[in-house]
Structures are given as structure tokens and as C-alpha cells.
């Protein structure tokens, strides 16, 4: 029987010898090590990972995009969710649903003209395999931003176009306006992300026949039509002479009501604008569903229950979409964006950003529960990060939205004699001009609280560091290493044999 003194002697010998010795004498590890819960659970987690290899073909692909959901957002949201679960020690041990996926990669997000990207150039890279400029949607970077003529001939074919051409069904869901940059890059080609309605088009674009984004979503022939489009942005689909059901005016100046074109042009088509209508949709008899639940962006998850007309959650929109798309025996491609994580961060408001991230995690879990892991590839990523940090040395279990309390339980005091929160921003509207506020009596966990920031700016900025990509199902083994963002296009193209190119 080898005693502790031997273990010490072993520690000094070379790693290789040690590994061989340990392999040969597994009993070497002292029981206080092998009996530790940490040791056992990590060993279990490790063995589970080695068994999850699926190199089959993906009949269906679901891509989730958390807009602005950088790694610091994942860590804080994981703890935020964990701290709401009874029995958790501190919340840190929690995992978001997709953090349990076996395959992960780091993704480089820069645009061709910007070190820290915007959502347009990043989603163009994912949807087409081509990195492009900030602000443009699925046109190559030879196009000049907001110049229609320069984009002619530079339009790029997207994953949605390829999937439709292959006879698959396609769907796009977002909590932002469905005409906003991330969803729009999947189905439109335009040199200006802000051309969401015809009234946004400058004379040059009208003269050179560039179409607005809402128009490009609806005015597609059936073979190339989306089967599901759910989100906000109703104002971009209805005439400016119309006041909608929520008492908001439309923004189209061409007098076209695109919601009517949707139901007139497509088979078994339905248009809904509120939760009641959404819930009433019979997925068996509906083949084309357009849902526009807000004049502009949908509500944050933190405020959704206060919405008068009622809005479905991201989870409900995800499962309704799957129920409609899965009717196509050939398969489907569904792209789901949690679009307002980004907006909450721009507003310096971590509480809302974390709640929307947790709702994304719930939507992913619902997709896992309602699909077959043998034929459905599920991927989760972000388009870019935010200057959002987790600071100080808060004790285990310290409320993630709270003030920092050190391991001795005392509130941490900065050099200016005042407490500070764990979460913060490098820049943004929470910046302190002059004296930093004393937060001692401030409820920093209140949903409207704005974390303190360093550099004063009206809107907090994106961040340039890599983001993560998580995958499970057929083809998920292709997700590995550090990759350029446009490689994601090829992972989906290959896994679902969309035929965009030969490898
Ligand atoms: Zn943003």
C-alpha cells in the first residue's frame, strides 16, 4: 500500500512518469481527492463529453444568436439563473442549457473595416460565409455603405436562400424588429441596415431600385419564402396612413400593407399581432406564419408581462416555429435571435440583459426537448460582445447584481471610500461625471438599475473580444478551436448539405 510520503516523492518526478504511474496505480490518488464531490462530478462530466460524437447529416438546423451575448454575459447570466434555483450553493455551479453542449469554439468577430464589429457585418459573415463591412447586410464589402448602386452585383446568397432552394423550410425569429440587422442579414441584401421600410430609402436607392428590408422579407415567391417570421417591427410593414392595433402609426410611404401581401400571396398563410392570435394558430393547418408583436422591438423579458396586447416569449416563438417547420419531411433551417440583450447592455442595464439571456437559455432547452438529437443540429452563438465586466472579489454566492461583499462578508470599499457592484461597464450612460455615487443605500438589484461605467457615452459600446459558439447534434464536431465568424456558414452548409459549395 503506497502511503502519503510516497505521493510526495512521486510529485517530484517527471510528468510522464507520473502519468504512467498514476495510470498503472489508479489507487494512488488519496481518497480525500477521489471522494471529493468536485472530483467525482468533473470526472462524470468528462466521460459524458467523450461519448457525444455525431458525425451524421443534419436534417434540421437551429441557430440561436444572442445579440451582444459575450462570455462575461454568459457567466453573469449563469450565476443569475443559478441564484434563483433552490439548493444551489452559490449559483456559480449552474450551467445555462447550451453550456452543456459537447462542442465549443471561440469566434473572431471583427468586420472588414472595424476591429469591434456591429451586428450587420457579423451576421452577414455567419449567413453568407463572407466577412463584410459594418452596417451592410449580405452584400460583399466592395459595396459602399448606404450606396445602392455600389451594392448591385455584390449581393450574397444566404443560408436561408440555400435551404429554400434545397426544398427545406425556413424560419426567422427575433425579439428585436424582424427587420433589424441580425434577422435581416439572413433574408435580405442591402448596403444599409437602416433601410427597414421604404420611407428610409434615400432618392439614390429608389432610383437604383434597392428594396427596403420589410419588402424583401415578404415579397418572395413561395418557393423562396420564409415559412415563419416572428418578431417586432410592425411599423415597417404597414402604411403610414394606418394606426395599428396598439395605436402606433405605420412607416411605409408606398401605401403597401405587407401583412396583406403575406396572407394573399402565400398558401395557408396567417398574420398575427398579439399573444391571443399567436396562441390560436393551429400549426397543422398553417404553413406560413408572420407574427409582428410590437410596432418596434418586442419587450424585454423583464417587462413582457406588462405589455397590453401581450407578446409570446422567445421560448414560445421557438416551439411554435419548430411545430410548423417540422412538417417538411425534407427538413428545416430555423434562426432565432435574442435581440435585446444588446439593447440592455447599450443602456448600461445588466438586469434586463441577464433576464433576456436566461430566456434564450430556456428557448434552447425547449428546442432540445422538442427535437431528435440524431437529426437536428443546434448551435448557439453571439454576434459580438459588450464592455461588460465581472469585477472585485465577491464571496461565493454574492448576489450577481449586488454590491461586492468580500469572503469575510464585509462590503468591499474602493479607494474613494465607497462600495461598488460586481457588474460594471467600461463606458456608457452609467458613467460617472465628477464624484462616483455612493451606492451604500441603493438597490443595485432593482431591474432598472444602471451599473456604473468609466467613460461617459450616451450608449455603451460593443466589445471586440471573441465570443463563444456551442453545438450539439449531427455535425457539431465541426465546432472546435478558434475560428473566423464566417466559418459558421460552412459548418451549417456542410452539416445540412445545403450545397453552397464543395469541401
Ligand atoms: Zn449593439
Short mmCIF file of C-alpha atoms and ligand atoms in Angstrom, two decimals:
data_model
loop_
_atom_site.label_atom_id
_atom_site.label_comp_id
_atom_site.label_asym_id
_atom_site.label_seq_id
_atom_site.Cartn_x
_atom_site.Cartn_y
_atom_site.Cartn_z
CA UNK A 1 0.00 0.00 0.00
CA UNK A 2 1.62 3.33 -1.09
CA UNK A 3 1.50 5.98 1.79
CA UNK A 4 1.44 9.79 1.63
CA UNK A 5 5.25 10.10 1.86
CA UNK A 6 5.48 8.15 -1.43
CA UNK A 7 2.96 10.51 -3.07
CA UNK A 8 5.20 13.45 -2.13
CA UNK A 9 8.23 11.70 -3.63
CA UNK A 10 6.18 10.96 -6.77
CA UNK A 11 5.30 14.63 -7.15
CA UNK A 12 8.89 15.48 -7.74
CA UNK A 13 9.34 13.00 -10.62
CA UNK A 14 8.71 13.95 -14.30
CA UNK A 15 5.10 14.34 -15.54
CA UNK A 16 5.30 11.44 -17.99
CA UNK A 17 6.48 9.05 -15.31
CA UNK A 18 3.79 10.39 -13.02
CA UNK A 19 1.06 9.88 -15.61
CA UNK A 20 2.22 6.35 -16.33
CA UNK A 21 2.46 5.61 -12.62
CA UNK A 22 -0.96 7.04 -11.94
CA UNK A 23 -2.45 5.08 -14.82
CA UNK A 24 -0.77 1.93 -13.52
CA UNK A 25 -1.75 2.58 -9.88
CA UNK A 26 -5.10 4.36 -10.05
CA UNK A 27 -5.38 3.90 -6.30
CA UNK A 28 -2.54 6.37 -5.97
CA UNK A 29 -4.88 9.34 -5.62
CA UNK A 30 -5.66 9.90 -1.96
CA UNK A 31 -9.28 9.27 -1.00
CA UNK A 32 -9.85 12.83 0.15
CA UNK A 33 -9.18 13.68 -3.52
CA UNK A 34 -11.18 10.94 -5.25
CA UNK A 35 -14.07 11.22 -2.77
CA UNK A 36 -14.40 14.94 -3.21
CA UNK A 37 -17.71 15.89 -4.89
CA UNK A 38 -15.80 18.21 -7.20
CA UNK A 39 -13.57 15.36 -8.36
CA UNK A 40 -16.48 12.96 -8.92
CA UNK A 41 -18.75 15.44 -10.75
CA UNK A 42 -15.96 16.67 -13.03
CA UNK A 43 -14.95 13.07 -13.84
CA UNK A 44 -18.59 12.32 -14.74
CA UNK A 45 -18.88 15.46 -16.85
CA UNK A 46 -15.67 14.46 -18.65
CA UNK A 47 -16.87 10.96 -19.53
CA UNK A 48 -20.19 12.36 -20.80
CA UNK A 49 -18.28 14.66 -23.20
CA UNK A 50 -16.23 11.83 -24.71
CA UNK A 51 -19.40 9.94 -25.66
CA UNK A 52 -21.13 12.78 -27.56
CA UNK A 53 -19.81 12.31 -31.12
CA UNK A 54 -22.34 12.53 -34.00
CA UNK A 55 -20.89 12.79 -37.48
CA UNK A 56 -24.23 12.15 -39.22
CA UNK A 57 -26.09 14.51 -41.59
CA UNK A 58 -28.27 17.22 -40.07
CA UNK A 59 -31.83 17.10 -41.44
CA UNK A 60 -32.66 20.18 -39.38
CA UNK A 61 -30.52 23.06 -38.12
CA UNK A 62 -31.49 25.56 -35.41
CA UNK A 63 -29.11 28.50 -34.95
CA UNK A 64 -29.60 30.69 -31.86
CA UNK A 65 -27.92 34.11 -31.75
CA UNK A 66 -27.72 36.10 -28.53
CA UNK A 67 -27.14 39.65 -29.78
CA UNK A 68 -24.27 41.06 -27.72
CA UNK A 69 -24.08 37.91 -25.59
CA UNK A 70 -20.36 37.90 -24.83
CA UNK A 71 -18.68 35.43 -22.45
CA UNK A 72 -18.99 37.80 -19.47
CA UNK A 73 -22.74 37.95 -20.15
CA UNK A 74 -22.88 34.13 -20.14
CA UNK A 75 -21.06 33.88 -16.82
CA UNK A 76 -23.22 36.54 -15.14
CA UNK A 77 -26.47 35.09 -16.57
CA UNK A 78 -25.49 31.59 -15.47
CA UNK A 79 -24.95 32.84 -11.89
CA UNK A 80 -28.10 35.00 -12.06
CA UNK A 81 -30.16 31.93 -13.03
CA UNK A 82 -28.30 29.73 -10.54
CA UNK A 83 -29.09 32.11 -7.70
CA UNK A 84 -32.79 31.71 -8.40
CA UNK A 85 -32.63 27.93 -8.08
CA UNK A 86 -33.26 26.48 -4.59
CA UNK A 87 -30.46 24.26 -3.27
CA UNK A 88 -27.65 25.82 -5.27
CA UNK A 89 -24.66 26.64 -3.11
CA UNK A 90 -23.83 29.97 -4.71
CA UNK A 91 -25.21 29.86 -8.23
CA UNK A 92 -21.75 29.65 -9.81
CA UNK A 93 -22.12 25.88 -10.20
CA UNK A 94 -25.08 26.37 -12.53
CA UNK A 95 -24.89 25.80 -16.29
CA UNK A 96 -27.02 27.53 -18.94
CA UNK A 97 -28.74 24.92 -21.13
CA UNK A 98 -26.34 25.20 -24.07
CA UNK A 99 -23.26 25.30 -21.87
CA UNK A 100 -23.79 21.56 -21.51
CA UNK A 101 -23.31 21.04 -25.26
CA UNK A 102 -20.20 18.97 -26.00
CA UNK A 103 -18.70 21.17 -28.68
CA UNK A 104 -17.49 24.73 -28.25
CA UNK A 105 -15.36 27.16 -30.22
CA UNK A 106 -14.14 30.73 -29.89
CA UNK A 107 -15.16 33.06 -32.69
CA UNK A 108 -13.33 36.13 -34.08
CA UNK A 109 -15.91 38.82 -34.82
CA UNK A 110 -14.19 41.78 -36.49
CA UNK A 111 -15.74 43.31 -39.64
CA UNK A 112 -13.62 44.04 -42.71
CA UNK A 113 -13.50 47.75 -41.78
CA UNK A 114 -14.00 47.62 -37.99
CA UNK A 115 -11.95 45.94 -35.22
CA UNK A 116 -15.01 45.93 -32.94
CA UNK A 117 -17.97 44.94 -35.09
CA UNK A 118 -21.63 45.77 -35.44
CA UNK A 119 -24.47 43.27 -35.80
CA UNK A 120 -24.86 43.75 -39.56
CA UNK A 121 -21.34 42.78 -40.64
CA UNK A 122 -21.20 39.90 -38.16
CA UNK A 123 -24.48 38.29 -39.17
CA UNK A 124 -23.55 38.76 -42.83
CA UNK A 125 -20.43 36.67 -42.12
CA UNK A 126 -22.49 33.90 -40.47
CA UNK A 127 -25.28 33.90 -43.09
CA UNK A 128 -23.08 34.03 -46.22
CA UNK A 129 -19.54 32.87 -45.33
CA UNK A 130 -18.21 36.31 -46.36
CA UNK A 131 -16.96 38.90 -43.87
CA UNK A 132 -18.15 42.38 -44.82
CA UNK A 133 -18.37 45.96 -43.61
CA UNK A 134 -20.20 47.20 -40.53
CA UNK A 135 -23.71 48.36 -41.35
CA UNK A 136 -24.29 46.32 -44.53
CA UNK A 137 -26.45 43.18 -44.86
CA UNK A 138 -25.39 40.22 -47.04
CA UNK A 139 -23.61 42.27 -49.66
CA UNK A 140 -19.86 41.99 -50.12
CA UNK A 141 -17.57 44.68 -48.74
CA UNK A 142 -16.92 46.19 -52.16
CA UNK A 143 -20.29 47.86 -51.58
CA UNK A 144 -20.22 51.36 -50.13
CA UNK A 145 -22.44 51.73 -47.07
CA UNK A 146 -25.79 53.30 -47.90
CA UNK A 147 -24.97 53.44 -51.61
CA UNK A 148 -27.45 51.33 -53.53
CA UNK A 149 -25.71 51.35 -56.91
CA UNK A 150 -22.44 50.09 -55.39
CA UNK A 151 -24.26 47.04 -53.98
CA UNK A 152 -25.60 45.95 -57.34
CA UNK A 153 -23.94 42.65 -58.33
CA UNK A 154 -22.48 42.32 -54.83
CA UNK A 155 -25.47 40.57 -53.33
CA UNK A 156 -24.59 37.36 -51.45
CA UNK A 157 -26.65 34.15 -51.24
CA UNK A 158 -27.61 33.37 -47.65
CA UNK A 159 -28.14 30.10 -45.76
CA UNK A 160 -31.90 30.81 -45.91
CA UNK A 161 -31.76 31.10 -49.72
CA UNK A 162 -29.76 27.85 -49.97
CA UNK A 163 -32.11 25.97 -47.65
CA UNK A 164 -35.17 27.19 -49.58
CA UNK A 165 -33.54 26.21 -52.87
CA UNK A 166 -32.99 22.71 -51.47
CA UNK A 167 -36.69 22.43 -50.63
CA UNK A 168 -36.24 22.81 -46.88
CA UNK A 169 -38.49 25.09 -44.82
CA UNK A 170 -37.03 28.22 -43.26
CA UNK A 171 -37.88 30.43 -40.31
CA UNK A 172 -36.55 33.57 -38.64
CA UNK A 173 -37.46 34.70 -35.11
CA UNK A 174 -36.26 37.74 -33.13
CA UNK A 175 -37.26 39.77 -30.09
CA UNK A 176 -35.91 42.80 -31.94
CA UNK A 177 -37.65 44.23 -35.04
CA UNK A 178 -37.68 41.38 -37.56
CA UNK A 179 -36.22 43.95 -39.99
CA UNK A 180 -33.31 44.70 -37.61
CA UNK A 181 -29.72 43.87 -38.65
CA UNK A 182 -29.31 40.31 -37.32
CA UNK A 183 -32.53 38.72 -38.63
CA UNK A 184 -32.44 40.88 -41.78
CA UNK A 185 -28.97 39.64 -42.85
CA UNK A 186 -30.44 36.13 -43.18
CA UNK A 187 -33.02 37.04 -45.88
CA UNK A 188 -32.16 40.46 -47.40
CA UNK A 189 -29.38 42.12 -49.36
CA UNK A 190 -28.86 45.83 -48.66
CA UNK A 191 -25.91 48.24 -48.26
CA UNK A 192 -27.68 49.96 -45.32
CA UNK A 193 -29.08 48.16 -42.27
CA UNK A 194 -31.35 51.14 -41.50
CA UNK A 195 -33.37 50.79 -44.70
CA UNK A 196 -36.02 48.84 -42.80
CA UNK A 197 -39.02 50.48 -44.51
CA UNK A 198 -39.41 52.20 -47.88
CA UNK A 199 -39.59 55.56 -46.12
CA UNK A 200 -35.97 55.04 -45.03
CA UNK A 201 -34.73 54.76 -48.64
CA UNK A 202 -32.86 57.81 -49.97
CA UNK A 203 -33.56 59.01 -53.53
CA UNK A 204 -30.44 57.27 -54.87
CA UNK A 205 -31.70 53.93 -53.57
CA UNK A 206 -35.17 54.46 -55.03
CA UNK A 207 -33.68 55.50 -58.36
CA UNK A 208 -31.49 52.39 -58.45
CA UNK A 209 -34.33 50.13 -57.29
CA UNK A 210 -32.97 48.99 -53.98
CA UNK A 211 -35.81 47.44 -51.98
CA UNK A 212 -36.34 48.01 -48.26
CA UNK A 213 -35.84 45.14 -45.81
CA UNK A 214 -39.51 44.57 -44.89
CA UNK A 215 -40.32 44.36 -48.59
CA UNK A 216 -37.56 41.80 -49.13
CA UNK A 217 -38.92 39.66 -46.27
CA UNK A 218 -42.46 39.42 -47.67
CA UNK A 219 -42.20 39.87 -51.44
CA UNK A 220 -40.64 36.47 -52.23
CA UNK A 221 -42.11 33.77 -54.38
CA UNK A 222 -43.48 30.79 -52.45
CA UNK A 223 -40.50 28.52 -53.29
CA UNK A 224 -38.14 31.04 -51.74
CA UNK A 225 -40.46 32.30 -49.00
CA UNK A 226 -39.89 32.08 -45.26
CA UNK A 227 -42.41 29.77 -43.62
CA UNK A 228 -42.12 31.55 -40.28
CA UNK A 229 -41.17 35.14 -39.43
CA UNK A 230 -41.84 36.23 -35.85
CA UNK A 231 -40.70 39.35 -34.01
CA UNK A 232 -41.24 43.10 -33.71
CA UNK A 233 -41.17 45.85 -36.34
CA UNK A 234 -44.87 46.02 -37.37
CA UNK A 235 -44.44 49.71 -38.34
CA UNK A 236 -42.19 48.76 -41.28
CA UNK A 237 -44.90 46.55 -42.82
CA UNK A 238 -47.93 48.85 -42.74
CA UNK A 239 -48.69 52.22 -44.44
CA UNK A 240 -48.10 55.49 -42.59
CA UNK A 241 -51.81 56.17 -43.09
CA UNK A 242 -52.64 53.23 -40.82
CA UNK A 243 -52.71 53.23 -36.99
CA UNK A 244 -52.12 49.71 -35.74
CA UNK A 245 -53.95 47.71 -33.08
CA UNK A 246 -51.60 49.11 -30.41
CA UNK A 247 -52.30 52.65 -31.54
CA UNK A 248 -48.97 53.12 -33.34
CA UNK A 249 -48.62 54.55 -36.87
CA UNK A 250 -47.10 52.63 -39.77
CA UNK A 251 -43.97 53.86 -41.54
CA UNK A 252 -44.46 52.78 -45.15
CA UNK A 253 -44.96 55.68 -47.56
CA UNK A 254 -45.72 53.43 -50.56
CA UNK A 255 -49.19 52.65 -49.20
CA UNK A 256 -48.43 48.92 -49.25
CA UNK A 257 -49.66 46.76 -46.35
CA UNK A 258 -47.17 43.91 -46.49
CA UNK A 259 -49.09 41.88 -43.89
CA UNK A 260 -51.85 41.58 -46.52
CA UNK A 261 -49.36 40.57 -49.20
CA UNK A 262 -48.17 37.81 -46.88
CA UNK A 263 -51.63 36.29 -46.45
CA UNK A 264 -52.65 36.94 -50.08
CA UNK A 265 -49.50 35.57 -51.75
CA UNK A 266 -48.64 32.53 -49.64
CA UNK A 267 -50.56 29.27 -49.12
CA UNK A 268 -52.18 28.51 -45.75
CA UNK A 269 -50.78 31.79 -44.51
CA UNK A 270 -51.63 33.66 -41.34
CA UNK A 271 -50.69 37.04 -39.84
CA UNK A 272 -50.89 37.68 -36.07
CA UNK A 273 -50.02 40.76 -33.97
CA UNK A 274 -50.71 39.72 -30.37
CA UNK A 275 -50.43 36.79 -27.93
CA UNK A 276 -54.06 35.73 -28.30
CA UNK A 277 -53.76 35.46 -32.06
CA UNK A 278 -50.43 33.66 -31.72
CA UNK A 279 -51.82 31.10 -29.27
CA UNK A 280 -54.78 30.47 -31.57
CA UNK A 281 -52.57 29.49 -34.51
CA UNK A 282 -53.11 25.85 -35.49
CA UNK A 283 -49.70 24.66 -36.62
CA UNK A 284 -51.19 21.71 -38.50
CA UNK A 285 -53.11 23.94 -40.92
CA UNK A 286 -50.72 26.92 -41.02
CA UNK A 287 -47.80 26.72 -43.45
CA UNK A 288 -46.76 30.38 -43.47
CA UNK A 289 -46.88 32.40 -40.24
CA UNK A 290 -45.99 36.11 -39.93
CA UNK A 291 -46.14 37.48 -36.38
CA UNK A 292 -45.40 41.15 -35.62
CA UNK A 293 -45.96 41.68 -31.91
CA UNK A 294 -44.79 45.27 -31.47
CA UNK A 295 -44.54 48.40 -33.61
CA UNK A 296 -40.79 48.45 -32.93
CA UNK A 297 -38.74 45.99 -30.81
CA UNK A 298 -40.57 43.44 -28.63
CA UNK A 299 -40.49 43.93 -24.86
CA UNK A 300 -37.59 42.79 -22.72
CA UNK A 301 -38.42 39.55 -20.90
CA UNK A 302 -38.35 41.60 -17.65
CA UNK A 303 -41.24 43.75 -18.92
CA UNK A 304 -43.14 41.34 -21.19
CA UNK A 305 -45.92 40.62 -18.72
CA UNK A 306 -46.73 44.36 -18.66
CA UNK A 307 -47.34 44.52 -22.46
CA UNK A 308 -51.01 45.40 -23.06
CA UNK A 309 -51.66 43.32 -26.16
CA UNK A 310 -49.46 40.52 -24.85
CA UNK A 311 -46.38 39.09 -26.55
CA UNK A 312 -45.19 35.48 -26.78
CA UNK A 313 -41.87 34.64 -25.15
CA UNK A 314 -38.78 33.63 -27.13
CA UNK A 315 -39.38 30.06 -25.95
CA UNK A 316 -42.98 30.08 -27.20
CA UNK A 317 -41.96 31.55 -30.57
CA UNK A 318 -39.23 28.89 -30.88
CA UNK A 319 -41.50 25.90 -30.21
CA UNK A 320 -44.34 27.25 -32.41
CA UNK A 321 -41.82 27.69 -35.24
CA UNK A 322 -40.49 24.13 -34.84
CA UNK A 323 -44.06 22.76 -34.89
CA UNK A 324 -44.71 24.44 -38.24
CA UNK A 325 -41.32 23.80 -39.86
CA UNK A 326 -41.01 20.14 -38.85
CA UNK A 327 -43.98 19.32 -41.12
CA UNK A 328 -41.49 19.47 -44.01
CA UNK A 329 -40.08 15.93 -44.25
CA UNK A 330 -37.01 17.22 -46.06
CA UNK A 331 -36.02 19.29 -43.04
CA UNK A 332 -35.72 22.91 -41.99
CA UNK A 333 -33.43 25.77 -41.03
CA UNK A 334 -34.55 27.99 -38.13
CA UNK A 335 -32.67 31.09 -36.95
CA UNK A 336 -33.66 32.50 -33.55
CA UNK A 337 -32.27 35.78 -32.19
CA UNK A 338 -32.48 37.12 -28.68
CA UNK A 339 -32.10 40.64 -29.97
CA UNK A 340 -32.40 42.76 -26.85
CA UNK A 341 -29.51 41.52 -24.72
CA UNK A 342 -27.62 44.02 -26.83
CA UNK A 343 -30.06 46.85 -26.19
CA UNK A 344 -29.99 46.38 -22.42
CA UNK A 345 -26.19 46.46 -22.44
CA UNK A 346 -26.20 49.62 -24.59
CA UNK A 347 -28.44 51.12 -21.88
CA UNK A 348 -25.99 50.02 -19.16
CA UNK A 349 -28.76 47.85 -17.61
CA UNK A 350 -27.41 44.39 -16.69
CA UNK A 351 -30.62 43.12 -15.05
CA UNK A 352 -32.58 43.17 -18.32
CA UNK A 353 -29.61 41.80 -20.30
CA UNK A 354 -29.31 38.83 -17.93
CA UNK A 355 -33.04 38.09 -17.92
CA UNK A 356 -33.12 38.00 -21.73
CA UNK A 357 -30.06 35.72 -21.73
CA UNK A 358 -31.76 33.30 -19.35
CA UNK A 359 -34.85 33.33 -21.59
CA UNK A 360 -32.59 32.43 -24.54
CA UNK A 361 -31.22 29.53 -22.48
CA UNK A 362 -34.82 28.41 -21.82
CA UNK A 363 -35.65 28.63 -25.54
CA UNK A 364 -32.64 26.46 -26.38
CA UNK A 365 -33.70 23.89 -23.78
CA UNK A 366 -37.20 23.84 -25.31
CA UNK A 367 -35.65 23.23 -28.75
CA UNK A 368 -33.53 20.37 -27.34
CA UNK A 369 -36.66 18.89 -25.73
CA UNK A 370 -38.70 19.07 -28.94
CA UNK A 371 -36.16 17.77 -31.46
CA UNK A 372 -34.32 14.49 -32.15
CA UNK A 373 -30.57 14.72 -31.33
CA UNK A 374 -29.87 12.28 -34.15
CA UNK A 375 -31.19 14.53 -36.92
CA UNK A 376 -31.13 18.11 -35.54
CA UNK A 377 -28.00 20.26 -35.17
CA UNK A 378 -28.47 23.01 -32.56
CA UNK A 379 -25.93 25.84 -32.39
CA UNK A 380 -25.81 28.81 -30.03
CA UNK A 381 -23.59 31.85 -30.51
CA UNK A 382 -23.42 35.63 -30.29
CA UNK A 383 -22.64 38.18 -32.96
CA UNK A 384 -20.34 40.29 -30.76
CA UNK A 385 -19.60 41.09 -27.11
CA UNK A 386 -20.08 44.17 -24.87
CA UNK A 387 -17.77 46.10 -22.49
CA UNK A 388 -19.44 44.36 -19.57
CA UNK A 389 -17.29 43.16 -16.66
CA UNK A 390 -17.49 40.99 -13.52
CA UNK A 391 -15.18 42.69 -11.04
CA UNK A 392 -13.86 42.62 -7.49
CA UNK A 393 -13.51 39.57 -5.25
CA UNK A 394 -17.12 38.91 -4.22
CA UNK A 395 -17.61 35.94 -1.89
CA UNK A 396 -19.15 32.72 -3.21
CA UNK A 397 -22.89 33.25 -3.69
CA UNK A 398 -22.67 37.05 -3.63
CA UNK A 399 -25.79 38.35 -5.45
CA UNK A 400 -24.54 38.89 -9.00
CA UNK A 401 -26.44 42.20 -9.34
CA UNK A 402 -25.38 43.29 -5.86
CA UNK A 403 -22.59 45.20 -4.17
CA UNK A 404 -19.35 43.27 -3.68
CA UNK A 405 -19.06 41.62 -0.28
CA UNK A 406 -15.67 40.01 0.39
CA UNK A 407 -15.23 36.48 1.76
CA UNK A 408 -15.30 37.94 5.29
CA UNK A 409 -18.82 39.13 4.47
CA UNK A 410 -17.97 42.81 4.71
CA UNK A 411 -18.91 45.15 1.90
CA UNK A 412 -15.86 45.97 -0.23
CA UNK A 413 -14.83 49.62 -0.22
CA UNK A 414 -12.97 51.24 -3.09
CA UNK A 415 -10.21 53.85 -2.71
CA UNK A 416 -12.83 56.60 -2.80
CA UNK A 417 -14.33 55.11 0.39
CA UNK A 418 -17.48 53.82 -1.36
CA UNK A 419 -18.87 50.35 -2.19
CA UNK A 420 -19.14 49.08 -5.76
CA UNK A 421 -21.08 46.48 -7.69
CA UNK A 422 -19.69 43.27 -9.16
CA UNK A 423 -21.06 44.16 -12.57
CA UNK A 424 -20.00 47.24 -14.50
CA UNK A 425 -19.30 48.74 -17.90
CA UNK A 426 -16.17 50.35 -19.30
CA UNK A 427 -18.27 53.03 -20.96
CA UNK A 428 -21.87 54.08 -21.36
CA UNK A 429 -24.76 56.04 -19.80
CA UNK A 430 -23.88 54.78 -16.32
CA UNK A 431 -20.63 56.72 -16.40
CA UNK A 432 -19.96 58.98 -13.54
CA UNK A 433 -19.05 62.58 -14.37
CA UNK A 434 -17.33 64.02 -11.31
CA UNK A 435 -17.99 62.24 -7.97
CA UNK A 436 -18.85 58.49 -8.13
CA UNK A 437 -22.25 57.90 -6.47
CA UNK A 438 -22.28 56.21 -3.05
CA UNK A 439 -24.25 53.01 -3.63
CA UNK A 440 -24.49 52.02 0.05
CA UNK A 441 -28.26 52.62 0.20
CA UNK A 442 -29.01 51.99 -3.49
CA UNK A 443 -30.91 48.83 -4.57
CA UNK A 444 -28.48 47.74 -7.28
CA UNK A 445 -30.57 44.60 -7.92
CA UNK A 446 -33.63 46.60 -8.97
CA UNK A 447 -34.39 45.87 -12.66
CA UNK A 448 -33.87 49.44 -13.77
CA UNK A 449 -30.51 49.95 -12.05
CA UNK A 450 -27.74 51.24 -14.35
CA UNK A 451 -24.31 49.91 -13.44
CA UNK A 452 -21.56 52.45 -13.04
CA UNK A 453 -19.28 52.93 -16.03
CA UNK A 454 -15.99 54.69 -16.66
CA UNK A 455 -16.19 56.58 -19.97
CA UNK A 456 -19.33 58.70 -20.38
CA UNK A 457 -21.29 57.82 -23.51
CA UNK A 458 -24.95 58.04 -24.42
CA UNK A 459 -24.88 54.38 -25.47
CA UNK A 460 -22.46 51.75 -24.15
CA UNK A 461 -20.39 50.14 -26.91
CA UNK A 462 -19.83 46.67 -28.28
CA UNK A 463 -16.58 44.91 -27.34
CA UNK A 464 -14.00 43.38 -29.65
CA UNK A 465 -13.09 40.20 -27.81
CA UNK A 466 -14.02 36.75 -29.16
CA UNK A 467 -17.40 35.26 -28.44
CA UNK A 468 -18.35 31.59 -27.97
CA UNK A 469 -20.10 29.05 -30.19
CA UNK A 470 -21.80 25.97 -28.68
CA UNK A 471 -23.13 22.98 -30.64
CA UNK A 472 -24.84 19.61 -30.26
CA UNK A 473 -26.17 17.06 -32.76
CA UNK A 474 -25.06 15.88 -36.20
CA UNK A 475 -22.10 17.91 -37.44
CA UNK A 476 -21.46 19.55 -34.08
CA UNK A 477 -17.96 18.02 -34.02
CA UNK A 478 -17.05 20.61 -36.66
CA UNK A 479 -17.30 23.27 -33.94
CA UNK A 480 -13.81 23.46 -32.46
CA UNK A 481 -10.84 25.74 -31.95
CA UNK A 482 -10.64 29.46 -32.62
CA UNK A 483 -12.45 30.29 -35.86
CA UNK A 484 -13.29 33.28 -38.02
CA UNK A 485 -17.01 34.10 -37.71
CA UNK A 486 -17.70 33.29 -41.38
CA UNK A 487 -16.65 29.66 -40.79
CA UNK A 488 -20.05 29.16 -39.09
CA UNK A 489 -21.66 29.38 -42.56
CA UNK A 490 -19.57 26.41 -43.72
CA UNK A 491 -20.34 24.33 -40.60
CA UNK A 492 -24.09 24.66 -41.32
CA UNK A 493 -23.67 24.31 -45.10
CA UNK A 494 -21.65 21.10 -44.60
CA UNK A 495 -23.77 19.61 -41.81
CA UNK A 496 -27.04 20.15 -43.71
CA UNK A 497 -25.57 19.54 -47.21
CA UNK A 498 -27.04 22.82 -48.45
CA UNK A 499 -24.75 22.58 -51.42
CA UNK A 500 -23.50 26.15 -51.27
CA UNK A 501 -20.04 24.90 -52.16
CA UNK A 502 -17.98 21.67 -52.31
CA UNK A 503 -15.50 20.83 -49.50
ZN1 LIG B 1 -25.49 46.62 -30.46
#
